[in-house]
Structure formats: structure tokens, C-alpha cells
mmCIF file of C-alpha atoms in Angstrom:
data_model
loop_
_atom_site.group_PDB
_atom_site.id
_atom_site.type_symbol
_atom_site.label_atom_id
_atom_site.label_comp_id
_atom_site.label_asym_id
_atom_site.label_seq_id
_atom_site.Cartn_x
_atom_site.Cartn_y
_atom_site.Cartn_z
ATOM 1 C CA GLY A 16 178.169 23.869 101.770
ATOM 2 C CA PHE A 17 175.872 23.682 98.795
ATOM 3 C CA CYS A 18 173.058 21.812 100.559
ATOM 4 C CA ARG A 19 172.942 24.196 103.509
ATOM 5 C CA VAL A 20 172.849 27.258 101.235
ATOM 6 C CA TYR A 21 170.288 26.021 98.699
ATOM 7 C CA ALA A 22 168.118 23.650 100.786
ATOM 8 C CA PRO A 23 165.669 26.424 101.793
ATOM 9 C CA ALA A 24 165.089 27.427 98.151
ATOM 10 C CA ILE A 25 164.679 23.800 97.076
ATOM 11 C CA HIS A 26 162.278 23.038 99.935
ATOM 12 C CA GLY A 27 160.298 26.188 99.071
ATOM 13 C CA ALA A 28 159.930 25.142 95.419
ATOM 14 C CA VAL A 29 158.872 21.650 96.496
ATOM 15 C CA ARG A 30 156.256 23.107 98.863
ATOM 16 C CA ARG A 31 154.885 25.260 96.001
ATOM 17 C CA ALA A 32 154.496 22.137 93.865
ATOM 18 C CA PHE A 33 152.599 20.468 96.743
ATOM 19 C CA ALA A 34 150.499 23.561 97.482
ATOM 20 C CA GLY A 35 146.804 23.599 97.940
ATOM 21 C CA GLY A 36 146.657 21.625 101.138
ATOM 22 C CA ARG A 37 149.102 20.926 103.869
ATOM 23 C CA PRO A 38 151.452 18.254 102.580
ATOM 24 C CA ALA A 39 152.935 15.819 105.040
ATOM 25 C CA GLN A 40 156.391 16.988 106.067
ATOM 26 C CA ASP A 41 157.749 13.551 105.165
ATOM 27 C CA ASP A 42 156.427 13.947 101.606
ATOM 28 C CA VAL A 43 158.098 17.352 101.251
ATOM 29 C CA LEU A 44 161.360 15.939 102.592
ATOM 30 C CA ASP A 45 161.139 12.880 100.315
ATOM 31 C CA ALA A 46 160.511 15.002 97.228
ATOM 32 C CA ALA A 47 163.302 17.418 98.198
ATOM 33 C CA GLN A 48 165.616 14.453 98.692
ATOM 34 C CA GLU A 49 164.701 13.358 95.158
ATOM 35 C CA VAL A 50 165.827 16.802 93.938
ATOM 36 C CA PHE A 51 169.226 16.415 95.605
ATOM 37 C CA VAL A 52 169.577 12.883 94.233
ATOM 38 C CA LYS A 53 168.760 14.181 90.757
ATOM 39 C CA LEU A 54 171.364 16.952 91.111
ATOM 40 C CA CYS A 55 174.050 14.460 92.204
ATOM 41 C CA ARG A 56 173.205 11.697 89.704
ATOM 42 C CA ASP A 57 175.816 10.804 87.054
ATOM 43 C CA ASN A 58 178.650 12.601 88.820
ATOM 44 C CA HIS A 59 176.648 15.851 89.180
ATOM 45 C CA ARG A 60 175.895 15.969 85.433
ATOM 46 C CA LEU A 61 172.865 18.227 85.853
ATOM 47 C CA LEU A 62 174.775 20.715 88.001
ATOM 48 C CA ARG A 63 177.608 20.780 85.481
ATOM 49 C CA GLU A 64 175.074 21.659 82.761
ATOM 50 C CA PHE A 65 174.021 24.828 84.601
ATOM 51 C CA ASP A 66 174.682 27.896 82.448
ATOM 52 C CA PRO A 67 174.900 31.120 84.495
ATOM 53 C CA SER A 68 174.402 33.191 81.340
ATOM 54 C CA ARG A 69 170.864 31.767 80.987
ATOM 55 C CA ALA A 70 169.561 32.091 84.559
ATOM 56 C CA LYS A 71 170.529 32.613 88.180
ATOM 57 C CA LEU A 72 171.444 29.425 90.045
ATOM 58 C CA SER A 73 168.589 29.926 92.512
ATOM 59 C CA THR A 74 166.073 30.296 89.649
ATOM 60 C CA TRP A 75 167.457 27.241 87.874
ATOM 61 C CA LEU A 76 167.379 25.166 91.076
ATOM 62 C CA GLY A 77 163.812 26.327 91.713
ATOM 63 C CA VAL A 78 162.732 25.122 88.272
ATOM 64 C CA ILE A 79 164.491 21.784 88.781
ATOM 65 C CA ALA A 80 163.001 21.376 92.266
ATOM 66 C CA TYR A 81 159.468 22.288 91.184
ATOM 67 C CA SER A 82 159.486 19.986 88.162
ATOM 68 C CA THR A 83 161.017 17.133 90.173
ATOM 69 C CA ALA A 84 158.363 17.546 92.887
ATOM 70 C CA VAL A 85 155.596 17.539 90.255
ATOM 71 C CA ASP A 86 157.077 14.330 88.817
ATOM 72 C CA TRP A 87 157.252 12.900 92.346
ATOM 73 C CA LEU A 88 153.555 13.732 92.844
ATOM 74 C CA ARG A 89 152.572 12.195 89.498
ATOM 75 C CA LYS A 90 154.265 8.924 90.438
ATOM 76 C CA ARG A 91 152.160 8.795 93.601
ATOM 77 C CA ARG A 92 148.881 9.779 91.932
ATOM 78 C CA PRO A 93 148.393 7.301 89.093
ATOM 79 C CA GLY A 94 145.913 8.273 86.423
ATOM 80 C CA VAL A 95 146.354 12.013 86.881
ATOM 81 C CA ALA A 96 146.705 13.866 83.581
ATOM 82 C CA LEU A 97 149.883 15.822 82.843
ATOM 83 C CA ASP A 98 148.224 19.212 83.146
ATOM 84 C CA ASP A 99 146.163 18.369 86.235
ATOM 85 C CA VAL A 100 148.982 18.144 88.768
ATOM 86 C CA PRO A 101 150.747 21.454 88.204
ATOM 87 C CA GLU A 102 147.488 23.434 87.981
ATOM 88 C CA ALA A 103 145.976 21.776 91.033
ATOM 89 C CA ALA A 104 149.236 22.142 92.917
ATOM 90 C CA LEU A 105 149.855 25.820 92.245
ATOM 91 C CA SER A 106 149.794 27.941 95.360
ATOM 92 C CA VAL A 107 149.586 31.271 93.570
ATOM 93 C CA GLN A 108 146.546 33.460 94.049
ATOM 94 C CA GLN A 109 144.164 33.642 91.128
ATOM 95 C CA PRO A 110 144.740 36.834 89.149
ATOM 96 C CA SER A 111 142.047 39.484 89.484
ATOM 97 C CA HIS A 112 141.274 39.345 85.753
ATOM 98 C CA GLU A 113 138.959 36.701 84.344
ATOM 99 C CA ARG A 114 140.733 33.583 83.120
ATOM 100 C CA LEU A 115 140.346 32.488 79.541
ATOM 101 C CA MET A 116 138.707 29.091 79.243
ATOM 102 C CA ILE A 117 140.594 27.159 76.559
ATOM 103 C CA PRO A 118 138.652 24.245 75.078
ATOM 104 C CA PRO A 119 140.269 20.850 75.637
ATOM 105 C CA ASP A 120 142.237 19.544 72.670
ATOM 106 C CA LEU A 121 142.513 23.005 71.067
ATOM 107 C CA LEU A 122 146.218 23.119 71.926
ATOM 108 C CA THR A 123 148.724 20.297 71.927
ATOM 109 C CA GLU A 124 149.862 19.132 75.352
ATOM 110 C CA ARG A 125 153.172 20.985 74.944
ATOM 111 C CA GLN A 126 151.458 24.185 73.736
ATOM 112 C CA ALA A 127 149.067 24.126 76.694
ATOM 113 C CA LEU A 128 151.940 23.555 79.125
ATOM 114 C CA ILE A 129 154.002 26.416 77.680
ATOM 115 C CA VAL A 130 151.016 28.787 77.746
ATOM 116 C CA LYS A 131 150.375 27.865 81.402
ATOM 117 C CA LEU A 132 154.011 28.336 82.371
ATOM 118 C CA LEU A 133 154.249 31.680 80.564
ATOM 119 C CA TYR A 134 150.960 33.206 81.680
ATOM 120 C CA GLU A 135 149.927 31.454 84.882
ATOM 121 C CA ARG A 136 153.359 30.831 86.390
ATOM 122 C CA ASP A 137 154.849 33.985 84.823
ATOM 123 C CA MET A 138 158.004 32.055 83.923
ATOM 124 C CA GLU A 139 160.654 33.299 81.515
ATOM 125 C CA VAL A 140 161.255 31.570 78.181
ATOM 126 C CA VAL A 141 164.782 30.490 79.180
ATOM 127 C CA ASP A 142 163.515 28.952 82.418
ATOM 128 C CA ILE A 143 160.809 27.029 80.556
ATOM 129 C CA ALA A 144 163.400 25.848 78.039
ATOM 130 C CA MET A 145 165.565 24.520 80.886
ATOM 131 C CA LEU A 146 162.570 22.883 82.546
ATOM 132 C CA LEU A 147 161.499 21.111 79.346
ATOM 133 C CA HIS A 148 165.068 20.428 78.133
ATOM 134 C CA VAL A 149 164.523 22.225 74.811
ATOM 135 C CA ASP A 150 165.946 25.311 73.086
ATOM 136 C CA ALA A 151 164.467 28.685 74.018
ATOM 137 C CA GLN A 152 163.559 29.045 70.332
ATOM 138 C CA THR A 153 161.433 25.894 70.583
ATOM 139 C CA VAL A 154 159.514 27.489 73.461
ATOM 140 C CA ARG A 155 159.035 30.696 71.429
ATOM 141 C CA SER A 156 157.915 28.762 68.347
ATOM 142 C CA THR A 157 155.502 26.574 70.313
ATOM 143 C CA HIS A 158 154.117 29.693 72.040
ATOM 144 C CA HIS A 159 153.644 31.390 68.660
ATOM 145 C CA LYS A 160 151.778 28.368 67.249
ATOM 146 C CA ALA A 161 149.576 28.229 70.363
ATOM 147 C CA LEU A 162 148.732 31.918 69.980
ATOM 148 C CA LEU A 163 147.806 31.378 66.326
ATOM 149 C CA ARG A 164 145.443 28.546 67.305
ATOM 150 C CA LEU A 165 143.921 30.597 70.106
ATOM 151 C CA ARG A 166 143.444 33.660 67.880
ATOM 152 C CA GLU A 167 141.824 31.526 65.197
ATOM 153 C CA HIS A 168 139.533 29.790 67.673
ATOM 154 C CA PHE A 169 138.495 33.023 69.393
ATOM 155 C CA LYS A 170 138.573 34.994 66.102
ATOM 156 C CA VAL A 171 141.049 37.551 67.409
ATOM 157 C CA PRO A 172 142.569 39.644 64.608
ATOM 158 C CA LYS A 173 146.341 39.864 64.469
ATOM 159 C CA ARG A 174 147.500 43.121 66.040
ATOM 160 C CA ALA A 175 148.740 45.947 63.869
ATOM 161 C CA GLY A 176 152.510 46.162 63.744
ATOM 162 C CA GLY A 177 152.902 42.450 63.071
ATOM 163 C CA GLY A 178 154.132 41.599 66.577
ATOM 164 C CA ASP A 179 153.214 38.110 67.685
ATOM 165 C CA GLU A 180 153.917 38.654 71.342
ATOM 166 C CA ALA A 181 150.843 39.187 73.465
ATOM 167 C CA PRO A 182 151.187 41.594 76.355
ATOM 168 C CA PRO A 183 151.661 39.905 79.721
ATOM 169 C CA GLY A 184 148.403 38.570 81.111
ATOM 170 C CA THR A 185 146.729 38.293 77.714
ATOM 171 C CA VAL A 186 146.627 35.603 75.095
#
């Protein structure tokens, strides 16, 4: 059934959240179990909220599994800042281009998270909206405000044509 079909994708997303080292298999299984518990809670409320017009089920489950595993890690690592766990846990290779060093406190916590998810995780706006339980427009607006702050701080002129969207890989 459902568990047999989607367990590999859920376990894969959990492993990505644990990346960096070699997590104990029991920890991966415990965090994955937490994902299934979350999906079944309140008479499968979360599963019933899935909207196939916004994302594929596998993508949506991956977002749920990753965020649940990050929450699971945070509970076991007291005192770790919100942004420290996902960044430290990412298993993706560093891009070949130089990374922009953003001063602490330049962006709000939500702005920094959205910028990271968009540019480092290469996530789509709708997936971020589902992950954060907000409207896609809220993600777009927060992203826009973050870009304005970054442009002001780094004295980057607004591009001709009035478009606010930065090309992928740039801020």
C-alpha cells in the first residue's frame, strides 16, 4: 500500500536532512516513523490537505519528510539555531560559484530561510509555501523584501525592465 510505495522517498528525504555524516540507522528510522505518524495524525488530516494541482505527491511528501526530520533533529540538539540545522544537514554539493556572505541580522529569520530554500535548496515557491504553511504569495512577497534588503546592503541597482526576480543562482 501507501507505506510500501512511498517509504523509499520518505527515507531518502530523511537521510538528506541528516546528511553530512553517517546517521545511525535507528535515528533515520525513528525520524521516518515520525513522518508517518504526522501523516496519519488527526485522521490523516495532512494527507487530506494534499493538493495535486500544487505539487506532485512525491515532492510534497519529500518536503514534509525533510521538514519533519529537521524538526526531529532540532528536538535532539537543544540550543541549535533555526538556520543552523538545515544548512549543516544539507547533503548537496557546494555550487561552483562563490557563495554570497549575508551579514547576520540583515534579513529576518523567515526571509533568510526563504532565500536559502529558493537558492541553496533550489525549491519551488509552492513547495516552500507548503513547507511553511503559508500562501505562495507570502513566499513571493517575503522573497521580494529580502531582495530589496540585499540590494540595498550590497548597493545593487535595480535591473532595467523593473523585474524583481533574480536569475537562478543570483541574489
